[in-house]
mmCIF file of C-alpha atoms in Angstrom:
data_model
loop_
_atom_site.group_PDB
_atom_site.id
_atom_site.type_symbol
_atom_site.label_atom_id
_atom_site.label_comp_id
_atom_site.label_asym_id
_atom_site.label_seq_id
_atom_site.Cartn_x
_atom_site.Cartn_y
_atom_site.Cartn_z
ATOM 1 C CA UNK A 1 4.449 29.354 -11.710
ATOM 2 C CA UNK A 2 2.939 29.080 -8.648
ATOM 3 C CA UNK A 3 1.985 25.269 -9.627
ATOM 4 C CA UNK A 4 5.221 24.253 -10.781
ATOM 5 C CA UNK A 5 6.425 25.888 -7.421
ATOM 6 C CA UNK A 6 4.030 23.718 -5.205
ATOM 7 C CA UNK A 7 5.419 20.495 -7.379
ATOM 8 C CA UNK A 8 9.176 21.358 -7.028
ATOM 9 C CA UNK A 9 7.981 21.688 -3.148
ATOM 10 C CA UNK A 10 6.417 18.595 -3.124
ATOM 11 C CA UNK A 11 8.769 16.320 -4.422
ATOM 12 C CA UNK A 12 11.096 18.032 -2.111
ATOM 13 C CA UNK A 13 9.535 16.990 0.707
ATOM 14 C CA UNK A 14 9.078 13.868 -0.442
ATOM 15 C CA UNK A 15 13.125 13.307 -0.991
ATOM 16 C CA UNK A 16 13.748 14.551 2.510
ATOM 17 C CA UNK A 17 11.162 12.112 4.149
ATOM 18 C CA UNK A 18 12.974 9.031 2.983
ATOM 19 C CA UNK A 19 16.017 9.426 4.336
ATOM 20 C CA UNK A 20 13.906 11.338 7.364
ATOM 21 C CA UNK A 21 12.745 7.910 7.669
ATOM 22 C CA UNK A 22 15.854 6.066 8.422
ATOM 23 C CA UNK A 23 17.532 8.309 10.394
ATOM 24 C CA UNK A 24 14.218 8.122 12.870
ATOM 25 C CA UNK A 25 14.262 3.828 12.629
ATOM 26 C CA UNK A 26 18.041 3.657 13.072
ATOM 27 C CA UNK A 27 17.949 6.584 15.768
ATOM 28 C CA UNK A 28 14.355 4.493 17.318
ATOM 29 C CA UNK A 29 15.916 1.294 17.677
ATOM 30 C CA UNK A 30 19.419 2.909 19.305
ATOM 31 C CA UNK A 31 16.956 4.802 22.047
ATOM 32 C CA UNK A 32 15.063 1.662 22.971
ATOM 33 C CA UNK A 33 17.375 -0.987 22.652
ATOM 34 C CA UNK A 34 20.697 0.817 24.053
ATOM 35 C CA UNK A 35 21.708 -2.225 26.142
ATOM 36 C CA UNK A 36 20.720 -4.812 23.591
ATOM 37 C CA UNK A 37 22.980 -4.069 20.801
ATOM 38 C CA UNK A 38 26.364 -5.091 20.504
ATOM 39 C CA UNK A 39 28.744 -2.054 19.726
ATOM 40 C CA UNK A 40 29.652 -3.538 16.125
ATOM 41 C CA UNK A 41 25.211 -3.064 15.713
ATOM 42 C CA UNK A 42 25.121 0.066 17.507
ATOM 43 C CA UNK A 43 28.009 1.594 14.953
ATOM 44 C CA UNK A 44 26.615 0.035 12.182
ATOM 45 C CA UNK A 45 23.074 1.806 12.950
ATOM 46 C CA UNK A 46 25.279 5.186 13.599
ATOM 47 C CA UNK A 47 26.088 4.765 10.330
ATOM 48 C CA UNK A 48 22.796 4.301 8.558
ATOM 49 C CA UNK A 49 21.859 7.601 10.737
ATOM 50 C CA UNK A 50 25.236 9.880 8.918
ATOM 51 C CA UNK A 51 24.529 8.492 5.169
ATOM 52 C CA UNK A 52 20.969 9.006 5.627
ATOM 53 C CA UNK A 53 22.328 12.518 7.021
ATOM 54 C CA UNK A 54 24.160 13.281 4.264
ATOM 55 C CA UNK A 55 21.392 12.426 1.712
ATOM 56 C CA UNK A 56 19.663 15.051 3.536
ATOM 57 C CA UNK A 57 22.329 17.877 3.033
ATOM 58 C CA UNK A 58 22.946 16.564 -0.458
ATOM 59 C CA UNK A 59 19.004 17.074 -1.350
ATOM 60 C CA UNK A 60 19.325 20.483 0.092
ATOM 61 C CA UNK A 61 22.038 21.678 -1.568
ATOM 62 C CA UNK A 62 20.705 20.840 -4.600
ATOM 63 C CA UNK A 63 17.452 22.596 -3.952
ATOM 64 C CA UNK A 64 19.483 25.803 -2.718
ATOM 65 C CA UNK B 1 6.523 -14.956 11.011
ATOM 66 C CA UNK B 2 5.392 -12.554 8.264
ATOM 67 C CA UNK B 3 6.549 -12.252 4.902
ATOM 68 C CA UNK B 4 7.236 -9.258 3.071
ATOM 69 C CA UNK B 5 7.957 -7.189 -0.009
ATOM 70 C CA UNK B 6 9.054 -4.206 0.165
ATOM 71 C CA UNK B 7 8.823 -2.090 -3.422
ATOM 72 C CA UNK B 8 10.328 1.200 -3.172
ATOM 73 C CA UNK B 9 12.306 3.147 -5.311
ATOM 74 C CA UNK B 10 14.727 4.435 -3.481
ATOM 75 C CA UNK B 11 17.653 1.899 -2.165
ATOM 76 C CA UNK B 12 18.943 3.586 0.949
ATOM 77 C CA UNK B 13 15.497 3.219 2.125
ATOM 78 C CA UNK B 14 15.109 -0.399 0.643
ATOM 79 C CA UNK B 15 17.806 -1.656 2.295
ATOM 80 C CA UNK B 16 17.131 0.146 5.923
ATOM 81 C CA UNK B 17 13.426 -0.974 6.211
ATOM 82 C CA UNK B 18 15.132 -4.039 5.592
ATOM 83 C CA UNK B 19 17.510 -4.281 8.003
ATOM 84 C CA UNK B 20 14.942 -2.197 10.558
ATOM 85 C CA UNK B 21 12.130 -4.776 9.677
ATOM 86 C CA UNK B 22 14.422 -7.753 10.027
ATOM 87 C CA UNK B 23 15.302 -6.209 13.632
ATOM 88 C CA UNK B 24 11.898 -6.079 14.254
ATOM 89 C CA UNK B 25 11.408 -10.196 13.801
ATOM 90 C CA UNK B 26 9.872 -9.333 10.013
ATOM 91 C CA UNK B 27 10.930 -12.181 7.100
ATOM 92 C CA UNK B 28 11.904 -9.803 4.153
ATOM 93 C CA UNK B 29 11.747 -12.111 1.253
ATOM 94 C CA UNK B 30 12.061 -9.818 -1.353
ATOM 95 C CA UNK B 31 12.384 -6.149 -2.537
ATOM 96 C CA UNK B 32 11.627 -4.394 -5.466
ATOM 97 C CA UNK B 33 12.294 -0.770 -7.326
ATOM 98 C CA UNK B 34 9.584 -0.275 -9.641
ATOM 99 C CA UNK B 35 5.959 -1.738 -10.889
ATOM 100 C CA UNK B 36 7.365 -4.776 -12.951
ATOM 101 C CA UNK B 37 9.672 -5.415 -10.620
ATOM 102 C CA UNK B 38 7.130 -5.478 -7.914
ATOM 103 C CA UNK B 39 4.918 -7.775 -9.748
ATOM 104 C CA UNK B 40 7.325 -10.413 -10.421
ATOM 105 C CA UNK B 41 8.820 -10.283 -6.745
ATOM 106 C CA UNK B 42 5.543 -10.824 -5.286
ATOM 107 C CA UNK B 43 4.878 -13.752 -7.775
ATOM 108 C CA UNK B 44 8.197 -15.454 -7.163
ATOM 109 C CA UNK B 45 8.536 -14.763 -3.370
ATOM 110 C CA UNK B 46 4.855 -15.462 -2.381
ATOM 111 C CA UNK B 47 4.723 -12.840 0.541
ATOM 112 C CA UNK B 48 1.763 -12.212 3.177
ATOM 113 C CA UNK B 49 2.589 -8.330 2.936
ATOM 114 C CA UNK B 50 3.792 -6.265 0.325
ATOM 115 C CA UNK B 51 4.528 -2.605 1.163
ATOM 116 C CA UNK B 52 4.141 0.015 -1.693
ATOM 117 C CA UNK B 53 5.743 3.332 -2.265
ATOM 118 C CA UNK B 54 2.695 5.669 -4.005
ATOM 119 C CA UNK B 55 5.372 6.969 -6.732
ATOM 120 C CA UNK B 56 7.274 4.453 -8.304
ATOM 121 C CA UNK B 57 9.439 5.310 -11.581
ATOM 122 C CA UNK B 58 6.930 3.316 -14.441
ATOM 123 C CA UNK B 59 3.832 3.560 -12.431
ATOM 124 C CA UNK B 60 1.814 4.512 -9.454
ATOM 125 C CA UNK B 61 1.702 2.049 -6.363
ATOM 126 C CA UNK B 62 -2.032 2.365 -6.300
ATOM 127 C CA UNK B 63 -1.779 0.870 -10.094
ATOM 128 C CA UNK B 64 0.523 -1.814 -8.778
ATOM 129 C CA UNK B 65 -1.871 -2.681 -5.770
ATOM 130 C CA UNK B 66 -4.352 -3.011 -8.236
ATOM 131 C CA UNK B 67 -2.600 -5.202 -10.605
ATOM 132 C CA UNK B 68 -0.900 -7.300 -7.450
ATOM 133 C CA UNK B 69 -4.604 -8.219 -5.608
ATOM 134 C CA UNK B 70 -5.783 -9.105 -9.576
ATOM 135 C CA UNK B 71 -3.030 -12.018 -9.036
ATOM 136 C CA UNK B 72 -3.255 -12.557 -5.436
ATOM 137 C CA UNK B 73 -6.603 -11.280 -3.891
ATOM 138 C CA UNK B 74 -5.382 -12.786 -0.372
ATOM 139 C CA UNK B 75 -2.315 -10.355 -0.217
ATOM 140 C CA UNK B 76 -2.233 -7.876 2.269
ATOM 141 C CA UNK B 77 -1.130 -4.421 0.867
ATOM 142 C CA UNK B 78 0.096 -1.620 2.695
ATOM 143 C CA UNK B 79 0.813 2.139 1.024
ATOM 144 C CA UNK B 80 3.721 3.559 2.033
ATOM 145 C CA UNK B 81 4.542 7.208 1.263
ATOM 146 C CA UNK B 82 5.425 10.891 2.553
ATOM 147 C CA UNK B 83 2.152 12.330 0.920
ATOM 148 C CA UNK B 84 -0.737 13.070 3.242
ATOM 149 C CA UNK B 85 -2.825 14.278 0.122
ATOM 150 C CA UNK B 86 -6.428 13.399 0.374
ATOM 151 C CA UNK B 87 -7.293 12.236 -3.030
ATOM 152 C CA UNK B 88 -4.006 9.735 -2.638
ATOM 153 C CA UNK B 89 -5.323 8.416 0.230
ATOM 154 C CA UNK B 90 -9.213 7.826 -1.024
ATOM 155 C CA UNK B 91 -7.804 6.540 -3.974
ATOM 156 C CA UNK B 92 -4.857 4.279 -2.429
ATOM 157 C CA UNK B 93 -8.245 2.913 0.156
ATOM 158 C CA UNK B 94 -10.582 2.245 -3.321
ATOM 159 C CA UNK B 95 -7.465 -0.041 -4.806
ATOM 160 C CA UNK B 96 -7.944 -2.896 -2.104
ATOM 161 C CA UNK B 97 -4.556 -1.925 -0.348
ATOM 162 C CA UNK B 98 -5.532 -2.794 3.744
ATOM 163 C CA UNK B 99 -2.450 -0.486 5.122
ATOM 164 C CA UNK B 100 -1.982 3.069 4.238
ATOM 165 C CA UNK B 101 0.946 4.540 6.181
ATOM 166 C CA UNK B 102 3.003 7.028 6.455
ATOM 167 C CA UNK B 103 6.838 7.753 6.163
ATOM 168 C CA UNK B 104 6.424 10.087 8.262
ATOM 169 C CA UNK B 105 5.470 7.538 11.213
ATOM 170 C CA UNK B 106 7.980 5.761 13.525
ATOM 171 C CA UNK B 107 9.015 2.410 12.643
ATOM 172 C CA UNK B 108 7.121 0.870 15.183
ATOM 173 C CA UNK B 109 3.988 2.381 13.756
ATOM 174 C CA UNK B 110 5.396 0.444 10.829
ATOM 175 C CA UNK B 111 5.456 -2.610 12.409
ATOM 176 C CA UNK B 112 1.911 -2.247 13.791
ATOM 177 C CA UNK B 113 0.325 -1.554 10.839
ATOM 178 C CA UNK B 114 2.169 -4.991 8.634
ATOM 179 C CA UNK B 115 0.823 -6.828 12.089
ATOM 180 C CA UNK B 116 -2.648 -5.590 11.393
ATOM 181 C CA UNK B 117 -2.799 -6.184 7.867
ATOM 182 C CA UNK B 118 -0.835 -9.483 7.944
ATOM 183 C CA UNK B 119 -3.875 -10.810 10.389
ATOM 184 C CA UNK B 120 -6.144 -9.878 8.045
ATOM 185 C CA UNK B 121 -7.106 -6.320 9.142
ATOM 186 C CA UNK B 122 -6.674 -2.764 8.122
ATOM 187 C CA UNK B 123 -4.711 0.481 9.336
ATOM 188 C CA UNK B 124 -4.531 4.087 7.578
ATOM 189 C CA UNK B 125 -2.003 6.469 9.986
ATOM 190 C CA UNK B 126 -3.614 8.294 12.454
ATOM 191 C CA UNK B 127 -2.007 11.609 11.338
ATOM 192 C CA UNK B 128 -4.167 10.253 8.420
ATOM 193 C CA UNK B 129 -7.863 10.958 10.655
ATOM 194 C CA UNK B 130 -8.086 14.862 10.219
ATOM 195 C CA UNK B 131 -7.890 14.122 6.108
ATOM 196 C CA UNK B 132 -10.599 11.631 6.088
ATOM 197 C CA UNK B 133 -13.013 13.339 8.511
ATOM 198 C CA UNK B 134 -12.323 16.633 6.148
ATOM 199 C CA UNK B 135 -13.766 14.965 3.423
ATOM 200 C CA UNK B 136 -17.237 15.105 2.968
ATOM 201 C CA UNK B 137 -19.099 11.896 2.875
ATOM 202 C CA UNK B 138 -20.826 12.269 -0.457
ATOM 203 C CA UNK B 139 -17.956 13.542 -2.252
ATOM 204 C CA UNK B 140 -16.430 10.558 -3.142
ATOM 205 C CA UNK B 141 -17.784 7.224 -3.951
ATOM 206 C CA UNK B 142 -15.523 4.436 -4.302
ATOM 207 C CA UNK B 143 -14.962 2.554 -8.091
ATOM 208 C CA UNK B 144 -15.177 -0.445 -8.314
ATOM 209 C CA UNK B 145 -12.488 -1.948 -10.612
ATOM 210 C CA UNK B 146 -13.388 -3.823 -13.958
ATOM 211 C CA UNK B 147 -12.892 -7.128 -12.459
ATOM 212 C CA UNK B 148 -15.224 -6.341 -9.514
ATOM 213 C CA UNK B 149 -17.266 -4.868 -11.754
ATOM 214 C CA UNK B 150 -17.630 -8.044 -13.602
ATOM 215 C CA UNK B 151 -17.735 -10.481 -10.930
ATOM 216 C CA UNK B 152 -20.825 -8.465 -9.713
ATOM 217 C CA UNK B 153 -22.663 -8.571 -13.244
ATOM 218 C CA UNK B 154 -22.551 -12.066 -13.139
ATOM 219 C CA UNK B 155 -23.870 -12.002 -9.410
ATOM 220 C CA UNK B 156 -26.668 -10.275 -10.696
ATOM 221 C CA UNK B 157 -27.726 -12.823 -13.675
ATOM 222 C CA UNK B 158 -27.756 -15.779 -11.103
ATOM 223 C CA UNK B 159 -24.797 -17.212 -11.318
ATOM 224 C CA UNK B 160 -23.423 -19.019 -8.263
ATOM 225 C CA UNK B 161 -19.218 -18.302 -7.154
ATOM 226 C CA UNK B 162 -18.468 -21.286 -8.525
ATOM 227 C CA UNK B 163 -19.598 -20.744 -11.785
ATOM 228 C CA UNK B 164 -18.462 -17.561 -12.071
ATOM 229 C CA UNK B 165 -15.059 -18.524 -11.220
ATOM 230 C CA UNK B 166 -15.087 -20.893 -14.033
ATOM 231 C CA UNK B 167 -16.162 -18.254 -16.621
ATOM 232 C CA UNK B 168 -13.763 -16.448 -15.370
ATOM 233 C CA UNK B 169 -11.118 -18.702 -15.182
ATOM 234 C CA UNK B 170 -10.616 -17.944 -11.376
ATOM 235 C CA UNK B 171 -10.525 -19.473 -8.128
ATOM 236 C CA UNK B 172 -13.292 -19.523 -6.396
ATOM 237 C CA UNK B 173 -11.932 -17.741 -3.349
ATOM 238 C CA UNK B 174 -10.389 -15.448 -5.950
ATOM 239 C CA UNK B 175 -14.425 -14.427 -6.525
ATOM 240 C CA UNK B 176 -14.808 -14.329 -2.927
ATOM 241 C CA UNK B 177 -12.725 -11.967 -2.289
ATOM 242 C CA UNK B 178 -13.654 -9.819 -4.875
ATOM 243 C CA UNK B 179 -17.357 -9.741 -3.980
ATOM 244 C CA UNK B 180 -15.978 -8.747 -0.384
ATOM 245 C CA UNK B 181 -14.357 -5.903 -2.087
ATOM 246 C CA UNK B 182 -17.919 -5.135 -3.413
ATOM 247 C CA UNK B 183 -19.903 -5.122 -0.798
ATOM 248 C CA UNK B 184 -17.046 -3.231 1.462
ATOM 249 C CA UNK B 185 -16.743 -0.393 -1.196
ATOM 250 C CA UNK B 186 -20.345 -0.117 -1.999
ATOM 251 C CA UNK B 187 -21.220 -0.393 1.708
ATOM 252 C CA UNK B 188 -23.589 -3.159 1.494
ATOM 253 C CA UNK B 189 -25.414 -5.395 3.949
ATOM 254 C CA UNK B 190 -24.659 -8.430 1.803
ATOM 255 C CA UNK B 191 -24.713 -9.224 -1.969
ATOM 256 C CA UNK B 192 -28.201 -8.671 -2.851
ATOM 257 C CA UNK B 193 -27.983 -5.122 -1.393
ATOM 258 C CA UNK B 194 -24.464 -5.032 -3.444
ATOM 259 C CA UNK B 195 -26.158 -5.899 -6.396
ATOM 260 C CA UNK B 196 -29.459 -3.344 -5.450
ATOM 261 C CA UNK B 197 -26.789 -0.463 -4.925
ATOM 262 C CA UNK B 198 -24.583 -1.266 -7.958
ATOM 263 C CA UNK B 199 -27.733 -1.450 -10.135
ATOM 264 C CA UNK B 200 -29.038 1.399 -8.982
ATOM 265 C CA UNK B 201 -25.848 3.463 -9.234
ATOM 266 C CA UNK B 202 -25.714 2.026 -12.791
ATOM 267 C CA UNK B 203 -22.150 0.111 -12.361
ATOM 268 C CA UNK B 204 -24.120 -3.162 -13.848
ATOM 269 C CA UNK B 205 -26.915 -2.878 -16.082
ATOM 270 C CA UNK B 206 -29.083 -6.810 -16.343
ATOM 271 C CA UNK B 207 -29.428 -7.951 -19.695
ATOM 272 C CA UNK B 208 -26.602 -5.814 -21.014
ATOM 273 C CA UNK B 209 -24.628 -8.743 -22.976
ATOM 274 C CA UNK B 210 -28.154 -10.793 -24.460
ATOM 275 C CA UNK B 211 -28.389 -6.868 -25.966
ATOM 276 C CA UNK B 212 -25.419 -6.855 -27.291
#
């Protein structure tokens, strides 16, 4: 049981990281290169950020 | 500018690393979701760097790694994955891959570590340091694979790179490389020590084919 619970944890964390990932690269290059982007970039990087957002909730409301 | 591969098995984070790495001045020439995949991308896009995901859907990364420096000893191969266990990352290191990072790193940590590997060196994550100082130094030695294990028998009986690289139907830098990976995972001086230490840890025996 308590294997099996330590897998189900595992992979868990592993399916949050990925879209962890994104929203921290989108989110990264937003933060350092603010003045750089042009605002159809900067909402197309806002939008990587919400899916990878919502792959998030979706992952935990499966778990839950 | 750098090529790349990107094999991952998960598209939202395909296609973001892609667009992040592009950002970042990378040449993505290819991506891949699983071990075949990964093969033939790397053979048809000819990349500098390929990065891995550890747990792909018909294989393990490390078993891809493997298989992809068998075909191209030259490319540069970084692990990419969430899991900070230490027998993943000991075994990822043993497979040849240069780059072991983490998803759990910032992008630009990303980008350092394809710079490194691209120009020929290595990087492992430095969240990555407490794992590898926690493991003992004799616990683990590293395996050599068949190949190596081959190109080092034939080291032993005399032969000379070039020959052995015609047995084996190789290139030359092909055997190169893999006596680098030799004497880097056996920790030798050179090859004779290679060939001392693999003798004496009984990965080559001499005379073992005019036996048989």
């Amino acid at each position: 049981v308590t294997a099996s619970r330590d897998e189900s944890t595992g992979r868990l964390v592993h399916d949050l990281r990925t879209p962890l990932t994104l929203i921290l690269g989108f989110a990264e290059m937003l933060h350092q290169r603010h003045g750089e982007l042009s605002p159809e970039q900067s909402r197309q990087n806002v939008e990587w950020i919400l899916k990878a957002a919502r792959d998030m909730q979706e992952i935990l409301d499966r778990a839950g | 500018m750098t090529r790349l591969v990107i094999v991952d098995d998960h598209e939202a984070l395909r296609d973001g690393l892609v667009a992040l790495l592009r950002d970042g001045g990378m040449d993505v020439v290819g991506t891949a979701s699983n071990v075949a995949g990964g093969i033939d991308t790397v053979l048809r896009c000819d990349p500098d760097v390929a990065i891995v995901d550890i747990a792909l859907p018909d294989g393990s990364g490390i078993s891809l790694t493997r298989q992809l420096l068998e075909i191209r000893p030259d490319l540069g191969v970084i692990l990419y994955t969430g899991d900070s266990d230490a027998d993943k990352l000991v075994e990822g290191l043993d497979s040849g891959a240069r780059g072991y990072a983490l998803k759990a790193g910032s992008m630009s940590e990303l980008t350092a570590a394809i710079e490194s590997v691209a120009g020929g060196g290595s990087y492992v994550d430095p969240r990555l340091d407490r794992v590898l100082l926690a493991e003992p130094s004799t616990a683990r030695e590293p395996t050599l694979s068949p190949r190596e294990k081959e190109v080092i028998n034939l080291m032993a009986e005399g032969m000379t790179a070039e020959a052995i690289a015609n047995e084996l139907r190789v290139s030359i830098e092909t055997v190169r490389t893999h006596s680098r990976n030799v004497i880097r995972k056996l920790r030798a001086r050179n090859r004779v020590h290679a060939i001392a230490i693999a003798l004496q840890r009984g990965e080559i025996e001499l005379g073992a084919e005019a036996e048989g």
